[in-house]
XYZ file of C-alpha atoms in Angstrom:
702
model
C 72.790 154.225 124.202
C 74.438 151.926 126.604
C 77.971 152.009 127.217
C 80.034 148.976 127.038
C 81.544 147.810 130.122
C 85.284 148.263 130.627
C 85.594 149.964 127.194
C 86.733 153.534 126.357
C 85.473 155.705 123.606
C 83.078 153.485 121.663
C 79.406 152.604 122.292
C 77.085 149.672 121.264
C 73.432 150.853 120.484
C 70.848 148.579 121.912
C 68.398 147.995 119.012
C 64.810 147.622 119.929
C 63.381 145.136 117.525
C 59.654 145.051 116.290
C 58.396 141.572 116.182
C 55.807 140.187 113.941
C 52.722 138.768 115.234
C 53.325 135.806 117.610
C 51.171 132.625 116.843
C 50.099 130.418 119.913
C 51.775 126.953 119.460
C 50.178 125.215 121.935
C 49.611 121.404 120.873
C 46.662 119.583 121.472
C 46.465 115.699 122.403
C 46.955 113.074 119.737
C 43.256 112.525 119.224
C 40.839 109.601 119.000
C 41.553 106.232 116.741
C 38.440 106.761 115.236
C 37.722 107.772 111.694
C 35.631 110.961 110.575
C 32.158 109.832 110.308
C 29.911 110.677 107.615
C 27.436 112.745 109.699
C 30.021 115.637 109.585
C 28.673 118.129 106.890
C 31.682 120.557 106.157
C 32.378 121.881 102.813
C 35.693 123.289 101.645
C 33.971 126.567 100.848
C 32.716 127.054 104.480
C 36.243 126.996 105.729
C 38.723 129.745 105.428
C 42.182 128.221 104.866
C 44.195 131.020 105.898
C 47.757 130.466 107.254
C 47.996 129.233 110.697
C 50.594 127.383 112.544
C 49.849 124.221 110.328
C 49.122 126.217 107.186
C 45.362 125.712 107.682
C 42.645 127.292 109.902
C 39.595 126.141 111.655
C 37.971 129.536 110.802
C 34.486 128.858 109.943
C 34.373 125.514 111.547
C 33.432 124.617 114.941
C 35.154 122.435 117.817
C 35.165 118.771 116.886
C 34.902 119.457 113.160
C 37.371 118.037 110.726
C 39.389 119.970 108.112
C 41.674 118.601 105.212
C 45.573 118.585 105.585
C 47.567 121.169 103.735
C 49.522 118.615 101.415
C 48.478 114.925 102.226
C 45.229 113.382 101.159
C 45.470 110.472 103.724
C 45.404 113.132 106.617
C 43.031 115.332 108.416
C 42.808 117.656 111.294
C 40.292 117.752 114.231
C 39.674 121.304 115.441
C 40.105 121.841 119.247
C 37.952 124.144 121.514
C 40.097 126.982 120.655
C 39.345 126.551 116.945
C 43.198 125.527 116.316
C 44.069 122.208 114.027
C 45.149 119.479 116.312
C 47.463 116.792 115.643
C 46.892 115.461 112.052
C 44.891 112.117 111.974
C 45.391 109.517 109.074
C 42.662 107.798 107.167
C 42.990 103.953 106.656
C 45.050 102.477 103.697
C 43.188 103.023 100.535
C 41.143 105.993 101.662
C 41.520 109.715 101.456
C 39.616 112.566 103.339
C 37.104 114.131 101.480
C 36.495 117.739 102.377
C 32.866 117.738 101.315
C 31.460 115.030 103.471
C 34.194 115.511 106.296
C 34.928 111.688 106.103
C 37.506 109.029 104.908
C 36.258 107.654 101.624
C 37.828 105.255 98.823
C 40.914 107.388 97.426
C 39.195 107.173 93.921
C 36.065 108.847 95.282
C 37.568 111.632 97.270
C 38.874 114.090 94.439
C 41.919 115.045 96.177
C 45.089 115.813 94.332
C 47.607 117.039 96.949
C 51.059 115.715 96.676
C 50.606 113.339 99.300
C 52.934 110.909 101.434
C 55.903 109.354 99.737
C 54.954 106.100 98.284
C 56.843 104.005 95.618
C 55.791 101.202 93.197
C 56.650 98.245 94.842
C 56.432 95.242 92.342
C 54.939 91.891 93.928
C 56.222 88.696 92.757
C 53.836 86.701 90.823
C 53.707 82.920 91.086
C 51.754 81.854 87.944
C 49.239 83.131 85.396
C 46.257 81.450 83.876
C 43.793 82.543 80.974
C 40.543 82.022 79.213
C 42.434 80.836 76.019
C 45.759 81.256 74.283
C 46.122 82.403 70.611
C 46.000 79.509 68.207
C 47.084 77.400 71.324
C 50.513 78.529 70.698
C 51.915 78.080 74.276
C 55.410 78.520 72.894
C 55.186 82.201 72.016
C 51.713 83.535 73.626
C 51.258 81.559 76.846
C 50.135 83.488 80.058
C 53.695 83.074 81.453
C 54.814 85.522 79.142
C 52.928 88.429 80.731
C 54.605 87.781 83.892
C 58.246 86.784 83.020
C 59.873 90.067 83.690
C 60.626 90.829 79.868
C 59.369 92.866 77.462
C 59.014 91.810 73.699
C 59.323 93.965 70.821
C 58.657 91.210 68.256
C 55.454 89.052 67.398
C 56.555 86.600 69.867
C 57.066 86.412 73.517
C 54.068 88.091 75.054
C 50.750 86.995 76.367
C 47.792 86.769 73.707
C 44.313 85.178 73.869
C 42.289 83.726 70.959
C 39.557 85.716 69.377
C 36.760 85.192 71.793
C 34.567 87.874 73.714
C 35.429 88.610 77.357
C 38.926 87.195 77.252
C 40.722 87.207 80.374
C 44.055 86.984 82.174
C 44.371 85.839 85.920
C 47.522 86.392 87.874
C 48.341 84.262 90.895
C 50.244 85.048 94.002
C 51.831 82.587 96.404
C 50.188 84.394 99.422
C 47.819 87.248 99.767
C 49.272 90.550 99.359
C 47.844 94.258 100.184
C 47.543 95.716 96.752
C 47.087 99.182 95.316
C 47.228 98.852 91.552
C 48.523 97.047 88.673
C 51.145 98.232 85.788
C 50.454 96.897 82.149
C 52.601 97.191 79.137
C 50.958 96.920 75.691
C 52.276 94.796 72.836
C 54.946 96.914 70.610
C 55.522 94.674 67.530
C 53.169 96.409 65.306
C 50.584 99.386 65.089
C 47.364 97.893 66.146
C 44.851 98.842 68.674
C 46.430 98.699 72.155
C 44.802 97.440 75.560
C 41.316 99.059 76.025
C 38.218 98.662 77.944
C 39.699 96.356 80.559
C 38.154 95.640 84.088
C 40.236 94.515 87.061
C 38.960 92.281 89.805
C 41.051 91.253 92.787
C 40.322 88.996 95.640
C 40.656 85.614 97.166
C 39.264 83.418 94.299
C 40.924 82.330 90.763
C 39.204 83.233 87.577
C 37.169 80.598 85.738
C 34.815 80.176 82.868
C 34.644 81.624 79.545
C 32.418 84.067 77.297
C 30.838 85.732 80.143
C 31.876 88.754 82.439
C 33.750 87.596 85.822
C 31.901 88.418 89.089
C 34.309 86.062 91.199
C 35.888 88.861 93.087
C 35.580 92.660 93.757
C 35.920 95.045 90.812
C 38.891 97.531 91.689
C 39.498 99.050 88.607
C 38.783 99.973 84.876
C 40.910 101.201 81.857
C 39.239 102.988 79.047
C 42.313 103.107 76.908
C 43.406 102.561 74.283
C 47.028 102.234 75.316
C 49.751 103.242 72.529
C 51.837 100.882 70.920
C 54.397 99.699 73.667
C 52.808 101.947 76.465
C 53.223 101.207 80.057
C 50.691 102.587 82.147
C 49.465 102.117 85.695
C 45.721 101.448 86.829
C 45.480 102.625 90.503
C 42.827 100.582 92.510
C 39.727 102.244 93.804
C 40.639 100.936 97.082
C 43.445 99.023 98.771
C 42.717 95.304 98.604
C 44.044 92.020 100.101
C 44.112 89.706 97.263
C 45.779 86.350 96.200
C 44.365 86.738 92.384
C 43.975 89.481 90.013
C 42.220 89.128 87.010
C 42.229 91.360 83.763
C 39.274 90.992 81.370
C 38.109 92.554 78.096
C 34.575 93.976 78.526
C 33.774 95.357 75.121
C 32.468 94.358 71.699
C 34.249 95.119 68.541
C 32.141 96.769 65.714
C 30.485 94.182 63.553
C 31.996 91.325 65.709
C 31.413 89.962 69.111
C 34.820 88.958 70.418
C 38.270 90.148 70.667
C 41.754 89.752 71.555
C 43.451 90.506 74.902
C 47.199 90.740 74.678
C 49.721 91.912 77.534
C 53.217 92.380 76.917
C 53.883 92.529 80.793
C 51.683 92.850 83.879
C 53.330 93.730 87.297
C 51.157 93.925 90.596
C 51.780 96.935 92.851
C 51.583 97.250 96.547
C 52.436 100.235 98.611
C 55.857 99.982 100.230
C 55.952 101.241 103.804
C 59.126 103.563 103.719
C 58.808 105.626 107.335
C 60.999 103.708 109.865
C 59.508 103.106 112.194
C 55.893 103.802 111.700
C 54.832 105.397 115.013
C 51.200 105.426 116.309
C 50.007 102.773 113.809
C 48.170 99.718 114.646
C 47.960 97.196 111.734
C 44.656 95.408 111.128
C 43.382 92.586 109.004
C 46.542 90.623 109.436
C 47.885 87.815 107.013
C 49.510 84.712 108.842
C 49.954 86.765 112.343
C 52.204 85.492 115.249
C 52.018 86.980 118.464
C 54.966 87.086 120.897
C 54.575 88.393 124.564
C 57.069 90.027 126.683
C 58.811 92.046 124.116
C 60.095 95.316 125.755
C 60.940 97.314 122.809
C 59.967 98.032 119.168
C 63.601 97.224 118.241
C 63.536 93.823 119.815
C 60.198 93.055 117.901
C 61.784 94.045 114.612
C 64.528 91.901 115.358
C 62.116 88.935 115.605
C 60.703 89.910 112.182
C 63.783 89.706 110.859
C 64.893 86.494 112.058
C 61.536 85.069 110.788
C 61.739 84.391 106.980
C 57.900 84.531 106.300
C 57.706 87.983 108.153
C 57.339 91.060 106.066
C 55.873 93.311 108.711
C 55.831 93.553 112.879
C 53.788 95.770 114.929
C 54.583 96.514 118.669
C 52.151 97.222 121.430
C 53.994 99.310 124.221
C 53.656 98.978 127.926
C 50.709 101.264 128.181
C 48.584 99.502 125.807
C 45.667 96.950 126.199
C 48.337 93.961 125.766
C 51.484 95.457 126.880
C 54.755 94.799 125.275
C 53.315 92.520 122.734
C 54.862 91.917 119.249
C 52.915 90.632 116.250
C 54.605 89.191 113.134
C 52.810 89.107 109.960
C 53.098 88.448 106.101
C 50.856 91.408 105.478
C 48.082 93.702 106.768
C 45.275 95.483 105.123
C 44.489 98.570 107.359
C 46.646 100.691 109.555
C 44.676 102.521 112.249
C 46.039 105.487 114.244
C 46.636 104.506 117.691
C 49.005 106.066 120.360
C 50.242 102.865 121.826
C 51.602 101.012 118.610
C 54.487 101.245 116.537
C 55.207 99.310 113.338
C 57.467 98.696 110.432
C 58.770 96.578 107.664
C 61.053 93.622 108.092
C 64.008 95.868 107.281
C 63.060 98.346 109.786
C 65.060 97.121 112.863
C 67.771 100.011 113.707
C 67.806 101.424 117.224
C 68.493 104.967 115.567
C 67.260 105.648 111.994
C 67.832 108.523 109.723
C 64.772 110.745 108.598
C 65.174 109.878 104.834
C 62.239 108.301 103.316
C 64.066 106.710 100.419
C 67.204 107.194 98.097
C 68.668 106.901 94.540
C 71.907 106.606 92.665
C 70.410 108.524 89.929
C 69.024 112.268 90.417
C 65.246 111.777 90.883
C 64.589 115.457 89.516
C 66.167 114.274 86.010
C 63.541 115.262 83.233
C 61.265 117.301 85.753
C 60.545 120.979 84.678
C 58.727 123.798 85.962
C 59.146 125.763 89.204
C 55.862 124.644 90.493
C 57.198 120.849 90.247
C 60.883 121.386 90.880
C 63.550 123.814 92.110
C 67.256 123.461 92.356
C 68.241 125.290 95.941
C 71.449 127.319 96.636
C 73.328 125.905 99.551
C 76.023 128.598 100.156
C 78.303 128.535 102.188
C 78.768 124.771 101.587
C 79.933 124.071 105.181
C 76.373 125.218 106.545
C 74.817 122.586 104.068
C 73.043 119.763 105.833
C 69.793 117.513 105.297
C 67.831 119.955 107.379
C 68.823 123.119 105.709
C 67.724 121.530 102.450
C 64.246 120.484 103.754
C 63.732 123.720 105.367
C 64.496 125.524 102.113
C 61.898 123.373 100.370
C 58.989 124.148 102.679
C 57.994 127.654 101.755
C 57.966 126.771 97.964
C 55.044 124.103 98.852
C 57.342 121.331 97.410
C 56.921 118.361 99.712
C 60.100 116.200 98.816
C 63.569 117.344 99.585
C 66.403 115.724 97.644
C 69.799 116.214 99.243
C 73.012 115.137 97.632
C 75.778 114.876 100.583
C 78.578 114.391 98.321
C 78.133 117.613 96.412
C 76.237 119.715 98.795
C 73.317 120.114 96.362
C 69.575 120.461 97.434
C 66.601 120.037 95.120
C 62.768 120.238 96.005
C 59.947 118.167 94.306
C 56.265 118.373 94.268
C 55.437 114.908 93.502
C 57.962 111.908 94.052
C 58.231 109.291 91.413
C 61.005 106.565 90.819
C 60.328 104.971 87.640
C 62.767 101.788 88.495
C 61.160 101.522 92.113
C 62.681 102.855 95.440
C 64.623 101.472 98.197
C 63.750 101.094 102.080
C 65.444 103.753 104.167
C 67.939 101.017 105.662
C 69.286 100.331 102.282
C 70.253 103.922 101.507
C 73.567 104.619 103.656
C 75.617 104.420 100.540
C 73.255 106.329 97.961
C 74.087 109.591 96.480
C 70.758 111.096 96.620
C 68.409 111.059 99.875
C 64.674 111.668 99.862
C 62.893 113.553 102.554
C 59.447 114.249 103.211
C 59.050 117.826 104.236
C 56.050 117.185 106.169
C 57.615 114.557 108.310
C 59.804 117.430 109.683
C 57.981 119.548 112.004
C 57.748 123.140 110.946
C 59.690 125.571 113.364
C 57.706 127.966 115.615
C 60.376 130.968 115.176
C 63.246 131.693 113.457
C 65.413 131.219 116.697
C 64.214 127.505 116.904
C 65.112 126.942 113.198
C 68.316 128.680 113.798
C 69.580 127.296 116.953
C 67.736 124.022 117.436
C 67.671 122.703 113.747
C 70.874 124.412 113.232
C 69.804 125.775 110.079
C 72.183 128.837 109.879
C 72.077 129.714 106.397
C 70.254 133.245 105.959
C 67.462 132.699 103.564
C 63.635 132.808 103.097
C 61.932 130.254 105.208
C 58.490 129.233 106.463
C 57.999 129.257 110.162
C 54.613 129.335 112.324
C 52.842 129.208 109.101
C 54.498 132.523 107.725
C 57.246 133.071 105.276
C 60.022 135.208 106.646
C 63.428 136.043 106.082
C 65.735 134.442 108.760
C 68.925 136.034 108.640
C 70.801 135.977 111.927
C 73.969 134.947 110.139
C 73.572 137.476 107.176
C 76.895 139.302 106.513
C 76.906 142.766 105.955
C 76.522 143.525 102.085
C 75.714 146.183 99.604
C 72.329 146.310 97.996
C 71.568 147.297 94.423
C 71.086 150.734 95.453
C 74.615 151.088 96.651
C 73.545 151.118 100.551
C 75.298 148.849 103.042
C 72.809 146.506 104.773
C 73.471 145.436 108.158
C 70.379 143.464 109.485
C 72.325 140.475 110.513
C 75.044 142.597 112.484
C 72.383 144.594 114.346
C 70.037 141.780 115.385
C 73.235 140.445 116.793
C 72.106 136.686 117.391
C 74.506 135.027 115.134
C 76.361 131.780 115.874
C 79.764 133.596 115.532
C 82.318 130.917 114.589
C 80.249 128.495 112.938
C 78.245 130.666 110.688
C 81.296 132.774 109.552
C 81.637 132.309 105.787
C 85.248 133.957 105.917
C 86.652 131.076 108.001
C 85.538 128.538 105.484
C 86.277 130.606 102.288
C 89.642 132.338 103.459
C 90.814 130.123 106.217
C 94.212 132.465 106.774
C 91.920 135.594 107.472
C 89.098 133.692 109.197
C 88.932 132.277 112.892
C 91.586 130.311 114.319
C 92.787 128.578 117.794
C 95.891 128.468 119.796
C 96.668 126.494 122.866
C 98.653 127.604 125.836
C 101.842 127.024 124.055
C 100.484 129.284 121.068
C 100.382 126.000 118.554
C 97.907 127.359 115.828
C 95.148 125.615 114.191
C 92.556 127.113 111.613
C 88.857 126.431 112.980
C 87.784 124.137 110.133
C 91.195 122.394 109.771
C 91.654 121.419 113.365
C 93.134 118.030 114.251
C 92.930 118.463 117.974
C 89.044 118.936 118.273
C 86.639 116.781 116.450
C 84.835 120.007 114.927
C 81.793 119.246 112.401
C 78.525 120.927 111.445
C 75.890 120.059 112.204
C 76.677 119.318 115.732
C 76.545 115.872 117.132
C 76.889 114.623 120.729
C 80.521 113.423 119.395
C 81.548 116.537 118.140
C 83.082 119.722 119.583
C 86.062 121.269 121.237
C 88.339 119.205 123.577
C 88.801 121.211 126.794
C 90.294 118.782 129.566
C 90.738 121.394 132.336
C 91.903 125.046 133.340
C 95.639 123.637 132.443
C 94.368 123.066 128.725
C 92.807 126.481 127.520
C 91.982 127.440 124.096
C 92.221 130.879 122.623
C 89.909 131.910 119.842
C 91.202 134.575 117.577
C 88.326 136.062 115.394
C 90.738 136.754 112.451
C 93.487 138.519 111.118
C 93.928 141.465 110.557
C 92.244 141.548 113.950
C 88.483 141.070 113.753
C 86.321 141.941 116.728
C 83.012 140.691 118.025
C 80.199 141.758 120.399
C 79.459 138.587 122.577
C 76.350 138.543 124.821
C 75.885 134.672 125.224
C 76.949 131.305 124.657
C 75.217 128.544 122.532
C 75.551 124.755 123.627
C 74.191 121.527 122.086
C 71.641 121.112 125.163
C 71.489 117.622 125.435
C 75.327 117.041 125.253
C 76.050 119.361 128.140
C 73.416 117.846 130.344
C 75.296 114.543 130.445
C 78.205 116.125 132.374
C 76.575 118.769 134.055
C 77.299 121.161 135.697
C 79.988 122.679 133.504
C 82.648 125.178 134.856
C 83.817 127.501 132.376
C 86.415 130.295 132.591
C 86.757 133.153 130.021
C 89.197 136.156 129.399
C 89.133 138.583 126.561
C 91.519 140.783 124.564
C 90.195 143.633 122.582
C 93.045 144.854 120.378
C 91.735 148.508 120.164
C 91.769 148.533 124.355
C 95.403 147.549 123.975
C 96.195 150.347 121.441
C 94.614 152.897 123.537
C 96.548 151.631 126.392
C 93.189 150.850 128.523
C 95.209 147.984 130.005
C 98.856 147.000 129.284
C 100.087 144.405 126.483
C 100.977 141.446 128.274
C 103.490 139.915 125.905
C 100.946 140.600 123.150
C 98.420 138.370 124.493
C 96.807 140.562 127.438
C 93.662 138.732 128.933
C 91.076 140.502 131.171
C 87.708 139.869 132.936
C 84.901 140.462 130.162
C 82.970 142.372 133.045
C 85.932 144.393 134.363
C 88.524 145.505 131.901
C 91.282 146.110 134.381
C 91.037 142.705 136.284
C 92.910 140.083 134.882
C 91.043 137.246 136.686
C 88.514 135.234 134.626
C 84.926 135.554 134.382
C 83.921 132.002 136.132
C 80.400 130.407 135.020
C 79.006 127.347 136.344
C 76.404 126.260 133.955
C 73.761 123.266 134.070
C 71.098 122.518 131.524
C 68.525 124.325 133.293
C 70.452 127.596 132.883
C 70.296 127.287 129.309
C 66.938 128.493 127.223
C 64.975 126.153 125.077
C 67.501 126.610 122.155
C 70.507 125.836 124.581
C 71.795 129.630 124.974
C 73.240 130.822 128.156
C 72.828 134.714 128.575
C 75.756 136.510 130.140
C 74.703 138.428 133.275
C 76.615 141.573 134.820
C 78.608 140.313 137.732
C 77.696 143.304 140.019
C 74.016 143.118 138.914
C 72.655 139.798 137.388
C 69.492 141.369 136.490
C 71.609 143.204 133.866
C 72.811 141.527 130.639
C 76.735 141.554 129.947
C 77.908 142.377 126.526
C 81.467 142.911 125.601
C 83.742 143.422 122.635
C 86.678 141.205 121.847
C 89.108 140.103 119.188
C 90.198 137.010 121.001
C 88.599 135.123 123.846
C 90.754 132.583 126.066
C 88.302 129.693 127.192
C 88.402 126.741 129.019
C 85.664 124.048 130.565
C 85.829 121.653 132.956
C 84.454 118.990 130.780
C 86.787 116.260 131.101
C 87.887 114.513 127.966
C 84.665 114.534 126.210
C 84.231 116.928 123.199
C 81.792 120.142 123.910
C 79.887 121.789 121.225
C 79.684 125.315 121.772
C 79.674 129.038 120.169
C 79.788 132.455 120.968
C 76.295 134.519 120.301
C 76.434 137.965 118.927
C 77.665 139.915 116.154
C 80.730 140.829 114.322
C 81.850 144.275 114.975
C 84.041 146.952 113.370
C 85.419 149.635 115.560
C 86.706 151.839 112.425
C 83.265 151.586 110.985
C 81.672 152.385 114.244
C 84.003 155.356 115.171
C 83.833 156.945 111.773
C 80.402 156.050 110.641
C 81.957 155.019 107.259
C 82.758 151.754 105.664
C 86.121 151.281 104.079
C 84.492 152.342 100.574
C 83.062 155.595 101.950
C 79.555 154.039 102.129
C 77.627 155.245 105.128
C 77.319 152.972 108.179
C 73.664 151.837 108.527
C 74.164 150.377 112.226
C 72.384 153.659 113.697
C 69.259 153.523 111.509
C 65.933 152.934 113.676
C 64.649 150.520 111.109
C 66.383 147.093 110.967
C 63.309 145.310 109.260
C 61.124 142.764 111.108
C 62.514 139.357 111.793
C 60.980 136.432 113.854
């Protein structure tokens, strides 16, 4: 047992924590821009997909071999020399990684059914339509234009229909070529009759022509066996992504006893993949439509602005200063392929913000509506609500294998989805600011290597079950003590003593009158979460925190009433914020009400202040802190004044604090644990239950 410096009659047991196995987190280089070749013969059965840092392993494979991504059909890993998966690589548009061949093949041939990246049905404007014939030459009721007018008919009129000839076809015309991934069709709904069936889809640069024969003018990209139900809307995904100006739909079958048939289409919609990520990093666009190159563009934001200013520009691609054509901006109407390349950044015409949030898309209506089953959707609990934020929601979804997180910031609600679908299409991220439901891709947020990284760097303070370093673990630094079903007090969070004391305190939010409050030198009082003097918020930003001024404007933090006390061993900062005004000089004094009661030092008007390292010294503990003094998580470890090789820990019920940080706010918190003297002294909680503080086993944590 280590006696607390300057305190009489009570002790703090230093727990020796048994950590779970540490997994190496060294990251490899980005990798080559080429695609996997067909020469790699690696079968799924030969690879043991056990958990590792990325959820997959190179066990059974060799250095340089390719293995499948854990949740995205378009991605794959290259095993490095240490047989760890390197950075994820991406197949070209329209292709998926196939484990059996170790190569990128057309998506329809890969046999991959992983959730994949977020893509949305983005409907392309169809300029015109032609056909092999029109039923009874009735252009007023069944002309090709009715298949592309955006209206669904539930009568005998107002939809497209051919005469009864074999191999009837409908040809859709675009104003300019587009990168297409599918077609959505709706069958006629006015009567019980056979729906659309046995149709072939061709797409390319040539219009359809001729009658009574199968078309051969463009590449075949899809087939639908059918038949579709009455009024059914269905989507035919193309075998590959194709650049096309014309798309034909043709009957390929012969009716029993007849050699010809009708083709009818209530509505036809062409679908392209909508690029949602902004910006799309390390992506070089190829096979461009109407490209324009502009030199001497120094940032991707400037390139994006050029695209926005040009009415015919839908996409842009910027090559950085280290590329073969440095600081080059290319504007385009479309592109067919995107290659993985470290020197390129791309985006759509709406992607032009200098800072962009991480959401993929959004909706005014709940995307989880009508979806059932824990394998497909989960509603996650976010308590206490003041700790709820988008990254918290994303991390709650990760261990369940549900790849899309839906966060409702207004109601502090989180849902997780296996596969993302929006029946009415979806919006670009830049259009989402005012929408109720924000949609995030879990795989786009890098998995944390430890609970400490998750807790301090991502600010995920809620105690729950998470996935870190490929392991599913309880991260419970802030877990309050509680009684389990066996009527035993569980105090793991207290004993780990790594809590962000003020910001993770549930009592301060649920019952502010008993929680943490602040006073200034004149003893003006503010509750922590009701402060008007300090721009407090969570999660922290570089514009939030406490306003310190200088040593003439101190803050006294009181940890509750009736008196609550804490063990403190460190200070936590937002590292990037502190560095802006480093070094920061901090003065701290403490009061511990039990020391006052036992007359360890006198009560100076009810607010005695003492040096944390020397209880009878009323001078402050003065610290000068720079960014280099913080660990990777932004934590400053207190050191014993007389022996810096020893840690400093102290117990306090209030702390006076000021920082020489000018008029700018500074985010910080005390790191440690709440400490109850009466329980520690008697070994009993208020209900008579045994104190579990001194048990040897505090469970594993990471």
